[in-house]
Every structure is written in structure tokens, then in C-alpha cells.
């Protein structure tokens, strides 16, 4: 993201490099929380009268005890393989839509324009990358096998094997199961995320007029706040999506009918609170994850922007 109005937008290669590095850092740091979130969303605990759903810490402890600590990183291969295109598409499409929505005379984009650009970026990444990545990741995370027992063979050995098995047994379309819910979740996530980030960043610059660049710790704090906005606004969508993508297709049922059936069953059997299962690890994952993404992205893109003019000058192409 450009840091001031008089700078040229960074190039697509910068989005790929900075976004990919930022996304990889986020995935490595936050994957255990995502695995706990998925298990909580898939759990049917708490259905019996007088019983409570298994909590965040209890779920994590159960995974570690039964499946070893490495099980918290199940699905990491699927995440890392999709993180570079996901982040490149997110930042590049956001800047593109933001540019299209900018005022032609001033070059500035309104708050509403930023929100719409965020909605567009979230939808674009969901359709292009996130949905198939999530289907594979959730299938891997849902497997409750011990990584310490070589005789306990899982259905899906790794991300590549999961893709091959899903396509062979259920068809290519399965990789896009839940695309409408994923797009809705990602759109609301990025709409809230980018809007909050941009507005808080502007406020921070106004409060510190002497600073040309905000320090990394401030980018992290702003990213932490903006990252928490999405999960609270779309938790029911995310929980239904997770259950839809984990389950096999129902013959003859449309996507809407499957979504409605899952929602009705959750309401009838587990109550309203079931729609917010996994909200604690999701917020604990997404908010710090966005803090890492924005801080690393701003730092890496800034380094690339400073290096590129020097390369042009060395080649005799200084502007």
C-alpha cells in the first residue's frame, strides 16, 4: 500500500513479494489457532442438555494429547501453497479497485470507496484461491489421527494427496464447495479490514505530522485492531462454511439447500451459540495474523520501493 498520496502505486511484483512473505509469516505463526478453530466448529460437543461445548484451551489440549503438538499444523501445506497468490491477489486487487474508485481530480479514495474496494478484493481472492485452499485445509485439519503412530494412516496424507483424492472421488467442483459463503466471508473480512486499517493509519499520521513513515509496531497495532473487525461480523458464515466444506455432497441437493440444512440442524441441535463456535481462536488467529501481515507487508514493500530506484540508477534509467 502506498504510504502517501504523492507516491506511485507499487507494482504487481512488489505485491507478490511483500504479500507472499507477509502471508507465510502469518501462516507459520497462526496455524495452530486455525486448527483449533476448525475442530471447534466441527465439534458436536455441548448438544446434550446440561453440557457445555468444549472450549478453546480444552480443544487445543485434546489435540496435543491425542495427536501430538505437530497436529496443530495440519493443513499448513495447503495454506503455504496458496498464501502467495492469495496475498498477491488481495493487495493487488485492492489497490486496483481503490484506484478505479478514486476521485479523478484529487486521486484520493473515499472511505466508502475503500470499503467497496475491500469487498471486491475479498471476493476476488475467495473465488481465485481461498475456496479450494480452504476445502483442502479443512479436510486435513478434520483428520483426528496421531502423527506419532506410523500405523495410523490418515485418509489424506498431505495437501497434494488431498487434492488428488478429492478430485478423483468427488469431482473438481468439490474444491469450490462453499464458494458463495467463502466469498461473503472474505468480502466482509477485507471490507472491514482495509477500511479500518486505512482510516486508523490516516489518524495516526495526523497525530504524528512529523513522521513520514509509521514505525512497524504501529502498523502491527493498527493491523491487530482492523483484523478483529471481520471475525465478529461474520462468525456464523464461517462456521456454516466449515461444516459445508468438510461434509460430502448430498445427492440432488443444491448449495443453498445444503447451507439451509446445516444452519437448521445447528439451530435445532446445538442452539444459537453454535454459530459462534471457534470465535475465540479465530479472533486470536486473525487479529494477530493481520498485525503480522500489514507490518511485514509495509516493511517489505518499503524496502523494495527503496531498492528499485537504486537499481534503475545503476542501469542508467534513473527517473
Short mmCIF file of C-alpha atoms in Angstrom, two decimals:
data_model
loop_
_atom_site.label_atom_id
_atom_site.label_comp_id
_atom_site.label_asym_id
_atom_site.label_seq_id
_atom_site.Cartn_x
_atom_site.Cartn_y
_atom_site.Cartn_z
CA UNK A 1 0.00 0.00 0.00
CA UNK A 2 1.28 3.43 -0.84
CA UNK A 3 2.12 5.48 2.19
CA UNK A 4 1.26 8.90 0.93
CA UNK A 5 -0.81 10.44 -1.75
CA UNK A 6 2.10 11.62 -3.88
CA UNK A 7 3.75 8.21 -4.27
CA UNK A 8 3.12 6.00 -7.25
CA UNK A 9 1.30 2.72 -6.51
CA UNK A 10 3.70 -0.16 -6.07
CA UNK A 11 3.99 -2.68 -8.88
CA UNK A 12 2.44 -6.14 -9.10
CA UNK A 13 5.82 -7.81 -8.44
CA UNK A 14 6.00 -5.92 -5.15
CA UNK A 15 2.54 -7.19 -4.17
CA UNK A 16 3.64 -10.77 -4.92
CA UNK A 17 6.90 -10.50 -2.94
CA UNK A 18 5.65 -8.45 0.01
CA UNK A 19 2.27 -10.17 0.20
CA UNK A 20 3.76 -13.64 -0.10
CA UNK A 21 6.37 -13.07 2.62
CA UNK A 22 3.76 -11.47 4.88
CA UNK A 23 1.32 -14.33 4.34
CA UNK A 24 3.94 -17.01 5.02
CA UNK A 25 4.88 -15.31 8.31
CA UNK A 26 1.22 -15.17 9.30
CA UNK A 27 0.61 -18.84 8.44
CA UNK A 28 3.63 -20.12 10.36
CA UNK A 29 2.72 -18.09 13.44
CA UNK A 30 -1.05 -18.64 13.49
CA UNK A 31 -1.79 -22.09 12.01
CA UNK A 32 -2.27 -23.82 15.42
CA UNK A 33 -5.07 -21.38 16.28
CA UNK A 34 -6.74 -22.04 12.94
CA UNK A 35 -6.65 -25.82 13.50
CA UNK A 36 -8.24 -25.38 16.95
CA UNK A 37 -10.91 -23.10 15.41
CA UNK A 38 -11.80 -25.68 12.73
CA UNK A 39 -12.03 -28.51 15.29
CA UNK A 40 -14.30 -26.39 17.49
CA UNK A 41 -16.55 -25.54 14.53
CA UNK A 42 -16.82 -29.21 13.53
CA UNK A 43 -17.33 -30.41 17.12
CA UNK A 44 -20.77 -31.61 18.19
CA UNK A 45 -19.91 -31.25 21.88
CA UNK A 46 -22.47 -29.44 24.00
CA UNK A 47 -25.51 -30.91 22.24
CA UNK A 48 -26.70 -32.93 25.26
CA UNK A 49 -28.85 -30.98 27.75
CA UNK A 50 -26.83 -29.60 30.64
CA UNK A 51 -23.47 -29.97 28.89
CA UNK A 52 -21.17 -27.25 27.61
CA UNK A 53 -19.31 -27.14 24.31
CA UNK A 54 -15.60 -27.90 24.56
CA UNK A 55 -13.65 -24.65 24.91
CA UNK A 56 -10.61 -23.24 23.15
CA UNK A 57 -7.95 -24.43 25.61
CA UNK A 58 -9.59 -27.84 26.11
CA UNK A 59 -9.75 -28.41 22.34
CA UNK A 60 -6.08 -27.48 21.90
CA UNK A 61 -5.03 -29.70 24.81
CA UNK A 62 -7.01 -32.64 23.43
CA UNK A 63 -5.35 -32.32 20.00
CA UNK A 64 -1.87 -32.21 21.55
CA UNK A 65 -2.59 -35.13 23.89
CA UNK A 66 -4.15 -37.42 21.27
CA UNK A 67 -2.29 -36.43 18.12
CA UNK A 68 1.00 -34.74 19.25
CA UNK A 69 1.78 -30.99 19.05
CA UNK A 70 2.59 -31.27 15.31
CA UNK A 71 -1.10 -31.96 14.69
CA UNK A 72 -1.75 -28.27 15.34
CA UNK A 73 -0.03 -27.64 11.99
CA UNK A 74 -2.25 -29.98 9.97
CA UNK A 75 -3.21 -28.29 6.72
CA UNK A 76 -0.18 -25.99 6.76
CA UNK A 77 0.98 -27.28 3.35
CA UNK A 78 -2.32 -26.25 1.77
CA UNK A 79 -2.10 -22.82 3.40
CA UNK A 80 1.50 -22.15 2.35
CA UNK A 81 0.88 -23.29 -1.23
CA UNK A 82 -1.97 -20.82 -1.57
CA UNK A 83 -0.68 -17.94 0.55
CA UNK A 84 1.49 -16.24 -2.11
CA UNK A 85 -1.25 -15.99 -4.77
CA UNK A 86 -3.83 -15.19 -2.09
CA UNK A 87 -1.90 -12.23 -0.67
CA UNK A 88 -0.74 -11.05 -4.09
CA UNK A 89 -4.34 -11.07 -5.34
CA UNK A 90 -5.63 -9.43 -2.15
CA UNK A 91 -3.29 -6.44 -2.20
CA UNK A 92 -3.07 -6.05 -5.98
CA UNK A 93 -6.84 -6.22 -6.49
CA UNK A 94 -7.48 -3.88 -3.56
CA UNK A 95 -5.13 -1.25 -4.98
CA UNK A 96 -6.66 -1.72 -8.45
CA UNK A 97 -10.26 -1.31 -7.24
CA UNK A 98 -9.21 1.55 -4.97
CA UNK A 99 -7.66 3.32 -7.99
CA UNK A 100 -10.80 2.82 -10.07
CA UNK A 101 -12.91 4.34 -7.27
CA UNK A 102 -10.58 7.28 -6.60
CA UNK A 103 -11.64 10.86 -7.28
CA UNK A 104 -10.19 11.74 -10.70
CA UNK A 105 -9.26 15.29 -9.67
CA UNK A 106 -7.57 14.55 -6.32
CA UNK A 107 -6.56 10.90 -6.75
CA UNK A 108 -7.95 10.15 -3.26
CA UNK A 109 -10.45 7.39 -2.45
CA UNK A 110 -13.31 7.98 -0.01
CA UNK A 111 -13.97 5.77 3.00
CA UNK A 112 -16.93 4.19 1.18
CA UNK A 113 -14.69 3.60 -1.85
CA UNK A 114 -12.09 1.89 0.33
CA UNK A 115 -14.78 -0.34 1.83
CA UNK A 116 -16.08 -1.30 -1.62
CA UNK A 117 -12.51 -1.97 -2.82
CA UNK A 118 -12.04 -4.23 0.23
CA UNK A 119 -15.28 -6.09 -0.59
CA UNK A 120 -14.03 -6.58 -4.16
CA UNK A 121 -10.58 -7.75 -3.04
CA UNK A 122 -12.10 -10.28 -0.62
CA UNK A 123 -14.45 -11.65 -3.27
CA UNK A 124 -11.64 -11.89 -5.84
CA UNK A 125 -9.29 -13.81 -3.55
CA UNK A 126 -12.11 -16.12 -2.41
CA UNK A 127 -13.01 -17.18 -5.95
CA UNK A 128 -9.43 -17.35 -7.27
CA UNK A 129 -7.58 -19.03 -4.40
CA UNK A 130 -9.16 -19.20 -0.95
CA UNK A 131 -12.07 -21.61 -1.54
CA UNK A 132 -10.09 -24.60 -2.91
CA UNK A 133 -7.31 -23.92 -0.38
CA UNK A 134 -9.83 -23.95 2.48
CA UNK A 135 -11.54 -27.16 1.31
CA UNK A 136 -8.19 -28.98 1.31
CA UNK A 137 -7.05 -27.39 4.59
CA UNK A 138 -10.27 -28.25 6.42
CA UNK A 139 -10.21 -31.88 5.20
CA UNK A 140 -6.65 -32.22 6.53
CA UNK A 141 -7.42 -30.47 9.83
CA UNK A 142 -10.51 -32.60 10.45
CA UNK A 143 -8.47 -35.82 10.49
CA UNK A 144 -8.02 -36.97 14.08
CA UNK A 145 -5.05 -39.29 13.62
CA UNK A 146 -1.90 -39.36 15.73
CA UNK A 147 1.22 -38.20 13.92
CA UNK A 148 3.28 -40.30 16.36
CA UNK A 149 1.74 -43.61 15.25
CA UNK A 150 3.03 -44.72 11.82
CA UNK A 151 0.38 -47.47 11.67
CA UNK A 152 -2.46 -44.93 11.91
CA UNK A 153 -2.86 -43.96 8.25
CA UNK A 154 -4.98 -40.89 7.52
CA UNK A 155 -7.34 -40.62 4.56
CA UNK A 156 -5.39 -37.64 3.21
CA UNK A 157 -1.60 -37.83 3.61
CA UNK A 158 -0.79 -34.24 2.59
CA UNK A 159 -2.20 -31.31 0.60
CA UNK A 160 -1.31 -32.77 -2.80
CA UNK A 161 -2.77 -36.17 -1.96
CA UNK A 162 -5.91 -34.48 -0.61
CA UNK A 163 -6.43 -32.56 -3.87
CA UNK A 164 -5.89 -35.74 -5.92
CA UNK A 165 -8.29 -37.79 -3.75
CA UNK A 166 -11.00 -35.13 -3.63
CA UNK A 167 -10.93 -34.57 -7.40
CA UNK A 168 -10.85 -38.33 -8.17
CA UNK A 169 -13.65 -39.29 -5.76
CA UNK A 170 -15.86 -36.21 -5.65
CA UNK A 171 -15.01 -34.18 -8.76
CA UNK A 172 -13.27 -30.84 -9.36
CA UNK A 173 -16.40 -28.94 -8.30
CA UNK A 174 -15.89 -30.13 -4.71
CA UNK A 175 -12.86 -27.84 -4.43
CA UNK A 176 -15.29 -24.95 -4.89
CA UNK A 177 -17.87 -26.17 -2.39
CA UNK A 178 -18.97 -23.24 -0.23
CA UNK A 179 -17.60 -20.62 -2.65
CA UNK A 180 -20.57 -18.30 -2.04
CA UNK A 181 -20.09 -18.40 1.75
CA UNK A 182 -16.32 -18.09 1.40
CA UNK A 183 -16.72 -15.08 -0.89
CA UNK A 184 -19.20 -13.49 1.55
CA UNK A 185 -16.85 -14.10 4.47
CA UNK A 186 -13.74 -12.83 2.67
CA UNK A 187 -15.60 -9.79 1.28
CA UNK A 188 -16.86 -8.69 4.71
CA UNK A 189 -13.46 -9.51 6.24
CA UNK A 190 -11.48 -7.41 3.79
CA UNK A 191 -14.07 -4.63 3.56
CA UNK A 192 -13.88 -4.11 7.33
CA UNK A 193 -10.15 -4.86 7.48
CA UNK A 194 -8.92 -2.46 4.80
CA UNK A 195 -11.34 0.32 5.79
CA UNK A 196 -10.35 0.20 9.46
CA UNK A 197 -6.66 -0.10 8.61
CA UNK A 198 -6.65 2.84 6.18
CA UNK A 199 -8.70 5.11 8.45
CA UNK A 200 -6.70 4.36 11.62
CA UNK A 201 -3.47 4.76 9.64
CA UNK A 202 -4.61 8.21 8.42
CA UNK A 203 -5.47 9.15 12.01
CA UNK A 204 -2.02 8.01 13.19
CA UNK A 205 -0.37 10.19 10.52
CA UNK A 206 -2.48 13.20 11.56
CA UNK A 207 -1.48 12.72 15.19
CA UNK A 208 2.22 12.46 14.23
CA UNK A 209 2.70 15.03 11.42
CA UNK A 210 6.48 14.89 11.75
CA UNK A 211 6.61 11.17 10.81
CA UNK A 212 6.96 10.35 7.12
CA UNK A 213 6.70 6.59 7.81
CA UNK A 214 4.89 4.94 10.71
CA UNK A 215 7.10 2.55 12.71
CA UNK A 216 6.45 -1.18 12.36
CA UNK A 217 4.98 -1.54 15.84
CA UNK A 218 2.27 0.99 14.93
CA UNK A 219 1.45 -0.92 11.75
CA UNK A 220 1.11 -4.04 13.92
CA UNK A 221 -1.23 -2.32 16.40
CA UNK A 222 -3.38 -0.92 13.58
CA UNK A 223 -3.45 -4.33 11.87
CA UNK A 224 -4.41 -6.00 15.16
CA UNK A 225 -7.41 -3.69 15.60
CA UNK A 226 -8.54 -3.86 11.96
CA UNK A 227 -8.09 -7.65 11.85
CA UNK A 228 -10.51 -8.19 14.74
CA UNK A 229 -13.37 -6.47 12.88
CA UNK A 230 -14.15 -9.28 10.41
CA UNK A 231 -14.49 -12.34 12.70
CA UNK A 232 -17.14 -10.73 14.89
CA UNK A 233 -19.18 -9.62 11.87
CA UNK A 234 -19.28 -12.96 10.03
CA UNK A 235 -18.70 -15.80 12.53
CA UNK A 236 -21.96 -17.66 11.63
CA UNK A 237 -20.99 -17.59 7.93
CA UNK A 238 -17.57 -19.06 8.73
CA UNK A 239 -18.95 -21.85 10.94
CA UNK A 240 -21.56 -22.96 8.36
CA UNK A 241 -18.90 -22.77 5.61
CA UNK A 242 -16.53 -25.01 7.56
CA UNK A 243 -19.19 -27.69 8.09
CA UNK A 244 -20.28 -27.50 4.45
CA UNK A 245 -16.73 -27.91 3.13
CA UNK A 246 -15.94 -30.82 5.44
CA UNK A 247 -19.04 -32.88 4.59
CA UNK A 248 -19.60 -34.93 1.41
CA UNK A 249 -22.11 -33.65 -1.14
CA UNK A 250 -25.80 -34.52 -0.72
CA UNK A 251 -27.10 -36.03 -4.00
CA UNK A 252 -29.78 -33.89 -5.62
CA UNK A 253 -29.44 -31.02 -3.13
CA UNK A 254 -28.45 -27.53 -4.25
CA UNK A 255 -25.79 -25.49 -2.46
CA UNK A 256 -28.47 -23.29 -0.89
CA UNK A 257 -30.40 -26.34 0.35
CA UNK A 258 -27.24 -27.81 1.94
CA UNK A 259 -26.43 -24.48 3.61
CA UNK A 260 -30.00 -24.15 4.92
CA UNK A 261 -29.98 -27.75 6.20
CA UNK A 262 -26.72 -27.23 8.11
CA UNK A 263 -27.99 -23.97 9.63
CA UNK A 264 -31.31 -25.57 10.68
CA UNK A 265 -29.54 -28.58 12.24
CA UNK A 266 -27.16 -26.32 14.16
CA UNK A 267 -30.02 -24.19 15.48
CA UNK A 268 -32.18 -27.21 16.41
CA UNK A 269 -29.48 -29.45 17.92
CA UNK A 270 -26.89 -27.04 19.32
CA UNK A 271 -28.59 -23.67 19.71
CA UNK A 272 -27.64 -20.11 18.76
CA UNK A 273 -24.21 -20.31 20.42
CA UNK A 274 -23.11 -23.00 17.92
CA UNK A 275 -22.91 -20.36 15.18
CA UNK A 276 -20.11 -18.70 17.16
CA UNK A 277 -18.11 -21.87 17.86
CA UNK A 278 -14.41 -21.22 17.37
CA UNK A 279 -14.76 -17.43 17.65
CA UNK A 280 -12.04 -17.20 20.34
CA UNK A 281 -9.26 -18.95 18.37
CA UNK A 282 -10.46 -17.24 15.18
CA UNK A 283 -10.06 -13.77 16.68
CA UNK A 284 -6.78 -14.81 18.33
CA UNK A 285 -5.58 -16.02 14.93
CA UNK A 286 -6.97 -13.40 12.55
CA UNK A 287 -6.22 -10.25 14.56
CA UNK A 288 -2.52 -11.04 15.26
CA UNK A 289 -2.32 -12.54 11.77
CA UNK A 290 -3.37 -9.23 10.22
CA UNK A 291 -0.96 -7.41 12.52
CA UNK A 292 1.86 -9.57 11.13
CA UNK A 293 0.62 -9.26 7.52
CA UNK A 294 0.36 -5.47 7.49
CA UNK A 295 3.61 -4.90 9.41
CA UNK A 296 5.61 -7.28 7.18
CA UNK A 297 3.88 -6.07 4.00
CA UNK A 298 4.59 -2.39 4.75
CA UNK A 299 8.22 -3.13 5.65
CA UNK A 300 8.97 -5.42 2.68
CA UNK A 301 7.20 -3.22 0.12
CA UNK A 302 9.05 -0.20 1.53
CA UNK A 303 12.39 -1.98 1.13
CA UNK A 304 11.53 -3.00 -2.44
CA UNK A 305 10.45 0.56 -3.30
CA UNK A 306 13.76 1.92 -1.97
CA UNK A 307 15.82 -0.70 -3.83
CA UNK A 308 14.11 -0.26 -7.21
CA UNK A 309 15.14 3.40 -7.80
CA UNK A 310 18.77 2.48 -7.00
CA UNK A 311 18.64 -0.39 -9.50
CA UNK A 312 17.27 1.96 -12.15
CA UNK A 313 20.02 4.49 -11.42
CA UNK A 314 22.72 1.79 -11.62
CA UNK A 315 21.29 0.73 -15.01
CA UNK A 316 21.20 4.31 -16.25
CA UNK A 317 17.42 4.59 -16.03
CA UNK A 318 17.03 6.94 -13.08
CA UNK A 319 13.76 8.85 -13.13
#
